């Protein structure tokens, strides 16, 4: 899946006692009602955020993950996380898909029937 938006915040790297590392980025989606979406980058993916700055438009490849947790009281809760695995900068405002314009060097399209001069009909019926 992909998300597209403007970088609102990039956090510092968090390193845990186990050696696990993560870094988070919040992007603001570009839709009628913009949403701040928190995306986690884990382990070897944390460096993907190094070249980015707040205010830049990006497209992020994500995975959505879920997990179940049972509290000591026996109550089951469900949690979701969004994990990023790719980031690319978007040069325009990102709200409209970019369409290729027709090339000026393209050959003109002919409306004539290419089979009009064929009197040699090889159909068996």
PDB file of N, CA and C in Angstrom, residues 28-106:
ATOM      1  N   UNK A  28       0.998  14.402   6.734  1.00  0.00           N
ATOM      2  CA  UNK A  28      -0.341  14.962   6.673  1.00  0.00           C
ATOM      3  C   UNK A  28      -0.884  14.665   5.289  1.00  0.00           C
ATOM      4  N   UNK A  29      -1.936  13.849   5.226  1.00  0.00           N
ATOM      5  CA  UNK A  29      -2.497  13.468   3.929  1.00  0.00           C
ATOM      6  C   UNK A  29      -3.082  14.681   3.238  1.00  0.00           C
ATOM      7  N   UNK A  30      -3.182  14.595   1.919  1.00  0.00           N
ATOM      8  CA  UNK A  30      -3.673  15.716   1.126  1.00  0.00           C
ATOM      9  C   UNK A  30      -5.017  15.336   0.527  1.00  0.00           C
ATOM     10  N   UNK A  31      -6.045  15.444   1.324  1.00  0.00           N
ATOM     11  CA  UNK A  31      -7.397  15.140   0.894  1.00  0.00           C
ATOM     12  C   UNK A  31      -8.329  16.188   1.491  1.00  0.00           C
ATOM     13  N   UNK A  32      -9.612  16.041   1.286  1.00  0.00           N
ATOM     14  CA  UNK A  32     -10.549  17.057   1.760  1.00  0.00           C
ATOM     15  C   UNK A  32     -10.407  17.289   3.264  1.00  0.00           C
ATOM     16  N   UNK A  33     -10.254  16.221   4.019  1.00  0.00           N
ATOM     17  CA  UNK A  33     -10.043  16.324   5.460  1.00  0.00           C
ATOM     18  C   UNK A  33      -8.689  15.698   5.776  1.00  0.00           C
ATOM     19  N   UNK A  34      -7.600  16.491   5.712  1.00  0.00           N
ATOM     20  CA  UNK A  34      -6.247  15.946   5.920  1.00  0.00           C
ATOM     21  C   UNK A  34      -6.117  15.229   7.265  1.00  0.00           C
ATOM     22  N   UNK A  35      -5.396  14.117   7.238  1.00  0.00           N
ATOM     23  CA  UNK A  35      -5.195  13.296   8.425  1.00  0.00           C
ATOM     24  C   UNK A  35      -3.708  13.195   8.744  1.00  0.00           C
ATOM     25  N   UNK A  36      -3.313  13.392  10.009  1.00  0.00           N
ATOM     26  CA  UNK A  36      -1.920  13.140  10.382  1.00  0.00           C
ATOM     27  C   UNK A  36      -1.741  11.634  10.615  1.00  0.00           C
ATOM     28  N   UNK A  37      -0.872  11.010   9.837  1.00  0.00           N
ATOM     29  CA  UNK A  37      -0.658   9.566   9.920  1.00  0.00           C
ATOM     30  C   UNK A  37       0.762   9.308  10.421  1.00  0.00           C
ATOM     31  N   UNK A  38       0.869   8.552  11.507  1.00  0.00           N
ATOM     32  CA  UNK A  38       2.170   8.191  12.078  1.00  0.00           C
ATOM     33  C   UNK A  38       2.654   6.891  11.428  1.00  0.00           C
ATOM     34  N   UNK A  39       3.872   6.913  10.871  1.00  0.00           N
ATOM     35  CA  UNK A  39       4.444   5.748  10.198  1.00  0.00           C
ATOM     36  C   UNK A  39       5.754   5.396  10.892  1.00  0.00           C
ATOM     37  N   UNK A  40       5.914   4.131  11.256  1.00  0.00           N
ATOM     38  CA  UNK A  40       7.142   3.655  11.898  1.00  0.00           C
ATOM     39  C   UNK A  40       8.103   3.111  10.852  1.00  0.00           C
ATOM     40  N   UNK A  41       9.380   3.404  11.015  1.00  0.00           N
ATOM     41  CA  UNK A  41      10.443   2.810  10.203  1.00  0.00           C
ATOM     42  C   UNK A  41      11.325   2.039  11.171  1.00  0.00           C
ATOM     43  N   UNK A  42      11.547   0.763  10.869  1.00  0.00           N
ATOM     44  CA  UNK A  42      12.219  -0.131  11.804  1.00  0.00           C
ATOM     45  C   UNK A  42      13.587  -0.578  11.291  1.00  0.00           C
ATOM     46  N   UNK A  43      14.489  -0.808  12.254  1.00  0.00           N
ATOM     47  CA  UNK A  43      15.814  -1.374  12.005  1.00  0.00           C
ATOM     48  C   UNK A  43      16.555  -0.720  10.839  1.00  0.00           C
ATOM     49  N   UNK A  44      16.772  -1.451   9.733  1.00  0.00           N
ATOM     50  CA  UNK A  44      17.577  -0.942   8.622  1.00  0.00           C
ATOM     51  C   UNK A  44      16.838   0.088   7.768  1.00  0.00           C
ATOM     52  N   UNK A  45      15.559   0.325   8.025  1.00  0.00           N
ATOM     53  CA  UNK A  45      14.780   1.299   7.246  1.00  0.00           C
ATOM     54  C   UNK A  45      14.796   2.700   7.861  1.00  0.00           C
ATOM     55  N   UNK A  46      15.377   2.853   9.054  1.00  0.00           N
ATOM     56  CA  UNK A  46      15.368   4.172   9.703  1.00  0.00           C
ATOM     57  C   UNK A  46      16.162   5.209   8.913  1.00  0.00           C
ATOM     58  N   UNK A  47      17.158   4.762   8.163  1.00  0.00           N
ATOM     59  CA  UNK A  47      17.989   5.697   7.392  1.00  0.00           C
ATOM     60  C   UNK A  47      17.250   6.289   6.187  1.00  0.00           C
ATOM     61  N   UNK A  48      16.114   5.722   5.806  1.00  0.00           N
ATOM     62  CA  UNK A  48      15.338   6.262   4.696  1.00  0.00           C
ATOM     63  C   UNK A  48      14.832   7.677   4.996  1.00  0.00           C
ATOM     64  N   UNK A  49      14.763   8.017   6.275  1.00  0.00           N
ATOM     65  CA  UNK A  49      14.246   9.329   6.664  1.00  0.00           C
ATOM     66  C   UNK A  49      15.328  10.409   6.699  1.00  0.00           C
ATOM     67  N   UNK A  50      16.602  10.031   6.610  1.00  0.00           N
ATOM     68  CA  UNK A  50      17.704  10.999   6.711  1.00  0.00           C
ATOM     69  C   UNK A  50      17.622  12.152   5.712  1.00  0.00           C
ATOM     70  N   UNK A  51      17.339  11.909   4.419  1.00  0.00           N
ATOM     71  CA  UNK A  51      17.343  13.025   3.466  1.00  0.00           C
ATOM     72  C   UNK A  51      16.077  13.884   3.483  1.00  0.00           C
ATOM     73  N   UNK A  52      15.093  13.521   4.287  1.00  0.00           N
ATOM     74  CA  UNK A  52      13.817  14.226   4.269  1.00  0.00           C
ATOM     75  C   UNK A  52      13.784  15.397   5.241  1.00  0.00           C
ATOM     76  N   UNK A  53      12.965  16.392   4.888  1.00  0.00           N
ATOM     77  CA  UNK A  53      12.771  17.563   5.739  1.00  0.00           C
ATOM     78  C   UNK A  53      11.276  17.790   5.912  1.00  0.00           C
ATOM     79  N   UNK A  54      10.914  18.418   7.006  1.00  0.00           N
ATOM     80  CA  UNK A  54       9.514  18.763   7.233  1.00  0.00           C
ATOM     81  C   UNK A  54       9.037  19.690   6.127  1.00  0.00           C
ATOM     82  N   UNK A  55       7.815  19.467   5.669  1.00  0.00           N
ATOM     83  CA  UNK A  55       7.236  20.276   4.608  1.00  0.00           C
ATOM     84  C   UNK A  55       7.378  19.677   3.217  1.00  0.00           C
ATOM     85  N   UNK A  56       8.209  18.643   3.068  1.00  0.00           N
ATOM     86  CA  UNK A  56       8.381  18.008   1.758  1.00  0.00           C
ATOM     87  C   UNK A  56       7.212  17.061   1.480  1.00  0.00           C
ATOM     88  N   UNK A  57       6.863  16.934   0.209  1.00  0.00           N
ATOM     89  CA  UNK A  57       5.821  16.001  -0.220  1.00  0.00           C
ATOM     90  C   UNK A  57       6.455  14.648  -0.521  1.00  0.00           C
ATOM     91  N   UNK A  58       5.849  13.588   0.005  1.00  0.00           N
ATOM     92  CA  UNK A  58       6.413  12.253  -0.147  1.00  0.00           C
ATOM     93  C   UNK A  58       5.329  11.229  -0.458  1.00  0.00           C
ATOM     94  N   UNK A  59       5.773  10.116  -1.037  1.00  0.00           N
ATOM     95  CA  UNK A  59       4.948   8.927  -1.226  1.00  0.00           C
ATOM     96  C   UNK A  59       5.656   7.821  -0.454  1.00  0.00           C
ATOM     97  N   UNK A  60       4.912   7.147   0.424  1.00  0.00           N
ATOM     98  CA  UNK A  60       5.507   6.162   1.323  1.00  0.00           C
ATOM     99  C   UNK A  60       4.888   4.790   1.080  1.00  0.00           C
ATOM    100  N   UNK A  61       5.730   3.790   0.836  1.00  0.00           N
ATOM    101  CA  UNK A  61       5.281   2.402   0.760  1.00  0.00           C
ATOM    102  C   UNK A  61       5.117   1.883   2.171  1.00  0.00           C
ATOM    103  N   UNK A  62       3.951   1.337   2.489  1.00  0.00           N
ATOM    104  CA  UNK A  62       3.658   0.915   3.864  1.00  0.00           C
ATOM    105  C   UNK A  62       3.111  -0.505   3.927  1.00  0.00           C
ATOM    106  N   UNK A  63       3.237  -1.088   5.091  1.00  0.00           N
ATOM    107  CA  UNK A  63       2.556  -2.329   5.464  1.00  0.00           C
ATOM    108  C   UNK A  63       1.728  -2.019   6.706  1.00  0.00           C
ATOM    109  N   UNK A  64       0.525  -2.533   6.768  1.00  0.00           N
ATOM    110  CA  UNK A  64      -0.304  -2.381   7.958  1.00  0.00           C
ATOM    111  C   UNK A  64      -0.246  -3.689   8.723  1.00  0.00           C
ATOM    112  N   UNK A  65       0.098  -3.588   9.990  1.00  0.00           N
ATOM    113  CA  UNK A  65       0.231  -4.782  10.819  1.00  0.00           C
ATOM    114  C   UNK A  65      -0.713  -4.681  12.012  1.00  0.00           C
ATOM    115  N   UNK A  66      -1.193  -5.816  12.463  1.00  0.00           N
ATOM    116  CA  UNK A  66      -2.075  -5.863  13.623  1.00  0.00           C
ATOM    117  C   UNK A  66      -1.594  -6.912  14.603  1.00  0.00           C
ATOM    118  N   UNK A  67      -1.938  -6.706  15.875  1.00  0.00           N
ATOM    119  CA  UNK A  67      -1.588  -7.709  16.875  1.00  0.00           C
ATOM    120  C   UNK A  67      -2.630  -7.714  17.989  1.00  0.00           C
ATOM    121  N   UNK A  68      -2.693  -8.836  18.632  1.00  0.00           N
ATOM    122  CA  UNK A  68      -3.637  -9.044  19.722  1.00  0.00           C
ATOM    123  C   UNK A  68      -2.872  -9.069  21.030  1.00  0.00           C
ATOM    124  N   UNK A  69      -3.462  -8.465  22.072  1.00  0.00           N
ATOM    125  CA  UNK A  69      -2.835  -8.456  23.383  1.00  0.00           C
ATOM    126  C   UNK A  69      -3.896  -8.756  24.429  1.00  0.00           C
ATOM    127  N   UNK A  70      -3.577  -9.645  25.354  1.00  0.00           N
ATOM    128  CA  UNK A  70      -4.496  -9.979  26.441  1.00  0.00           C
ATOM    129  C   UNK A  70      -3.925  -9.393  27.731  1.00  0.00           C
ATOM    130  N   UNK A  71      -4.711  -8.540  28.373  1.00  0.00           N
ATOM    131  CA  UNK A  71      -4.280  -7.883  29.615  1.00  0.00           C
ATOM    132  C   UNK A  71      -4.267  -8.901  30.757  1.00  0.00           C
ATOM    133  N   UNK A  72      -3.601  -8.556  31.870  1.00  0.00           N
ATOM    134  CA  UNK A  72      -3.611  -9.456  33.034  1.00  0.00           C
ATOM    135  C   UNK A  72      -5.026  -9.736  33.561  1.00  0.00           C
ATOM    136  N   UNK A  73      -5.965  -8.841  33.264  1.00  0.00           N
ATOM    137  CA  UNK A  73      -7.349  -9.045  33.690  1.00  0.00           C
ATOM    138  C   UNK A  73      -8.133  -9.918  32.705  1.00  0.00           C
ATOM    139  N   UNK A  74      -7.483 -10.358  31.623  1.00  0.00           N
ATOM    140  CA  UNK A  74      -8.125 -11.228  30.651  1.00  0.00           C
ATOM    141  C   UNK A  74      -8.829 -10.486  29.525  1.00  0.00           C
ATOM    142  N   UNK A  75      -8.713  -9.168  29.481  1.00  0.00           N
ATOM    143  CA  UNK A  75      -9.343  -8.387  28.425  1.00  0.00           C
ATOM    144  C   UNK A  75      -8.457  -8.395  27.174  1.00  0.00           C
ATOM    145  N   UNK A  76      -9.058  -8.708  26.033  1.00  0.00           N
ATOM    146  CA  UNK A  76      -8.327  -8.761  24.777  1.00  0.00           C
ATOM    147  C   UNK A  76      -8.418  -7.419  24.074  1.00  0.00           C
ATOM    148  N   UNK A  77      -7.264  -6.915  23.640  1.00  0.00           N
ATOM    149  CA  UNK A  77      -7.209  -5.657  22.898  1.00  0.00           C
ATOM    150  C   UNK A  77      -6.461  -5.896  21.601  1.00  0.00           C
ATOM    151  N   UNK A  78      -6.791  -5.081  20.596  1.00  0.00           N
ATOM    152  CA  UNK A  78      -6.166  -5.189  19.289  1.00  0.00           C
ATOM    153  C   UNK A  78      -5.487  -3.871  18.951  1.00  0.00           C
ATOM    154  N   UNK A  79      -4.279  -3.965  18.395  1.00  0.00           N
ATOM    155  CA  UNK A  79      -3.496  -2.790  18.039  1.00  0.00           C
ATOM    156  C   UNK A  79      -3.059  -2.886  16.590  1.00  0.00           C
ATOM    157  N   UNK A  80      -2.998  -1.749  15.939  1.00  0.00           N
ATOM    158  CA  UNK A  80      -2.525  -1.663  14.555  1.00  0.00           C
ATOM    159  C   UNK A  80      -1.285  -0.796  14.506  1.00  0.00           C
ATOM    160  N   UNK A  81      -0.415  -1.092  13.558  1.00  0.00           N
ATOM    161  CA  UNK A  81       0.741  -0.225  13.321  1.00  0.00           C
ATOM    162  C   UNK A  81       0.953  -0.116  11.816  1.00  0.00           C
ATOM    163  N   UNK A  82       1.475   1.031  11.419  1.00  0.00           N
ATOM    164  CA  UNK A  82       1.792   1.280  10.017  1.00  0.00           C
ATOM    165  C   UNK A  82       3.305   1.346   9.923  1.00  0.00           C
ATOM    166  N   UNK A  83       3.877   0.444   9.136  1.00  0.00           N
ATOM    167  CA  UNK A  83       5.332   0.338   9.013  1.00  0.00           C
ATOM    168  C   UNK A  83       5.747   0.730   7.597  1.00  0.00           C
ATOM    169  N   UNK A  84       6.669   1.688   7.513  1.00  0.00           N
ATOM    170  CA  UNK A  84       7.168   2.141   6.224  1.00  0.00           C
ATOM    171  C   UNK A  84       8.341   1.316   5.753  1.00  0.00           C
ATOM    172  N   UNK A  85       8.429   1.116   4.442  1.00  0.00           N
ATOM    173  CA  UNK A  85       9.552   0.364   3.876  1.00  0.00           C
ATOM    174  C   UNK A  85      10.150   1.058   2.660  1.00  0.00           C
ATOM    175  N   UNK A  86       9.517   2.134   2.175  1.00  0.00           N
ATOM    176  CA  UNK A  86      10.059   2.885   1.043  1.00  0.00           C
ATOM    177  C   UNK A  86       9.540   4.312   1.137  1.00  0.00           C
ATOM    178  N   UNK A  87      10.385   5.279   0.738  1.00  0.00           N
ATOM    179  CA  UNK A  87       9.977   6.683   0.697  1.00  0.00           C
ATOM    180  C   UNK A  87      10.520   7.291  -0.577  1.00  0.00           C
ATOM    181  N   UNK A  88       9.669   8.024  -1.287  1.00  0.00           N
ATOM    182  CA  UNK A  88      10.157   8.779  -2.430  1.00  0.00           C
ATOM    183  C   UNK A  88       9.557  10.180  -2.380  1.00  0.00           C
ATOM    184  N   UNK A  89      10.380  11.153  -2.735  1.00  0.00           N
ATOM    185  CA  UNK A  89       9.913  12.535  -2.749  1.00  0.00           C
ATOM    186  C   UNK A  89       9.011  12.744  -3.954  1.00  0.00           C
ATOM    187  N   UNK A  90       7.984  13.558  -3.778  1.00  0.00           N
ATOM    188  CA  UNK A  90       7.063  13.922  -4.846  1.00  0.00           C
ATOM    189  C   UNK A  90       7.283  15.407  -5.110  1.00  0.00           C
ATOM    190  N   UNK A  91       7.568  15.749  -6.371  1.00  0.00           N
ATOM    191  CA  UNK A  91       7.929  17.131  -6.687  1.00  0.00           C
ATOM    192  C   UNK A  91       6.754  18.094  -6.727  1.00  0.00           C
ATOM    193  N   UNK A  92       5.556  17.623  -7.150  1.00  0.00           N
ATOM    194  CA  UNK A  92       4.409  18.525  -7.188  1.00  0.00           C
ATOM    195  C   UNK A  92       3.695  18.500  -5.849  1.00  0.00           C
ATOM    196  N   UNK A  93       2.516  19.106  -5.794  1.00  0.00           N
ATOM    197  CA  UNK A  93       1.787  19.138  -4.534  1.00  0.00           C
ATOM    198  C   UNK A  93       1.187  17.789  -4.171  1.00  0.00           C
ATOM    199  N   UNK A  94       1.231  16.838  -5.089  1.00  0.00           N
ATOM    200  CA  UNK A  94       0.829  15.477  -4.797  1.00  0.00           C
ATOM    201  C   UNK A  94      -0.661  15.250  -4.728  1.00  0.00           C
ATOM    202  N   UNK A  95      -1.483  16.278  -4.947  1.00  0.00           N
ATOM    203  CA  UNK A  95      -2.913  16.083  -4.809  1.00  0.00           C
ATOM    204  C   UNK A  95      -3.546  15.513  -6.074  1.00  0.00           C
ATOM    205  N   UNK A  96      -2.913  15.685  -7.209  1.00  0.00           N
ATOM    206  CA  UNK A  96      -3.441  15.164  -8.466  1.00  0.00           C
ATOM    207  C   UNK A  96      -2.417  14.235  -9.098  1.00  0.00           C
ATOM    208  N   UNK A  97      -2.841  13.128  -9.671  1.00  0.00           N
ATOM    209  CA  UNK A  97      -1.883  12.266 -10.358  1.00  0.00           C
ATOM    210  C   UNK A  97      -1.302  12.974 -11.577  1.00  0.00           C
ATOM    211  N   UNK A  98      -0.043  12.738 -11.807  1.00  0.00           N
ATOM    212  CA  UNK A  98       0.613  13.353 -12.949  1.00  0.00           C
ATOM    213  C   UNK A  98       0.317  12.524 -14.193  1.00  0.00           C
ATOM    214  N   UNK A  99      -0.063  13.210 -15.270  1.00  0.00           N
ATOM    215  CA  UNK A  99      -0.320  12.515 -16.523  1.00  0.00           C
ATOM    216  C   UNK A  99       0.714  12.944 -17.533  1.00  0.00           C
ATOM    217  N   UNK A 100       1.169  11.991 -18.333  1.00  0.00           N
ATOM    218  CA  UNK A 100       2.151  12.301 -19.368  1.00  0.00           C
ATOM    219  C   UNK A 100       1.469  13.077 -20.483  1.00  0.00           C
ATOM    220  N   UNK A 101       2.147  14.105 -20.966  1.00  0.00           N
ATOM    221  CA  UNK A 101       1.585  14.845 -22.093  1.00  0.00           C
ATOM    222  C   UNK A 101       2.046  14.186 -23.376  1.00  0.00           C
ATOM    223  N   UNK A 102       1.242  14.275 -24.445  1.00  0.00           N
ATOM    224  CA  UNK A 102       1.638  13.615 -25.687  1.00  0.00           C
ATOM    225  C   UNK A 102       2.918  14.207 -26.237  1.00  0.00           C
ATOM    226  N   UNK A 103       3.726  13.353 -26.793  1.00  0.00           N
ATOM    227  CA  UNK A 103       5.005  13.773 -27.361  1.00  0.00           C
ATOM    228  C   UNK A 103       4.776  14.496 -28.678  1.00  0.00           C
ATOM    229  N   UNK A 104       5.529  15.572 -28.900  1.00  0.00           N
ATOM    230  CA  UNK A 104       5.405  16.331 -30.139  1.00  0.00           C
ATOM    231  C   UNK A 104       5.984  15.577 -31.326  1.00  0.00           C
ATOM    232  N   UNK A 105       6.858  14.623 -31.071  1.00  0.00           N
ATOM    233  CA  UNK A 105       7.498  13.892 -32.162  1.00  0.00           C
ATOM    234  C   UNK A 105       6.697  12.670 -32.606  1.00  0.00           C
ATOM    235  N   UNK A 106       5.523  12.464 -32.011  1.00  0.00           N
ATOM    236  CA  UNK A 106       4.717  11.298 -32.371  1.00  0.00           C
ATOM    237  C   UNK A 106       4.210  11.434 -33.808  1.00  0.00           C
TER     238      UNK A 106
END
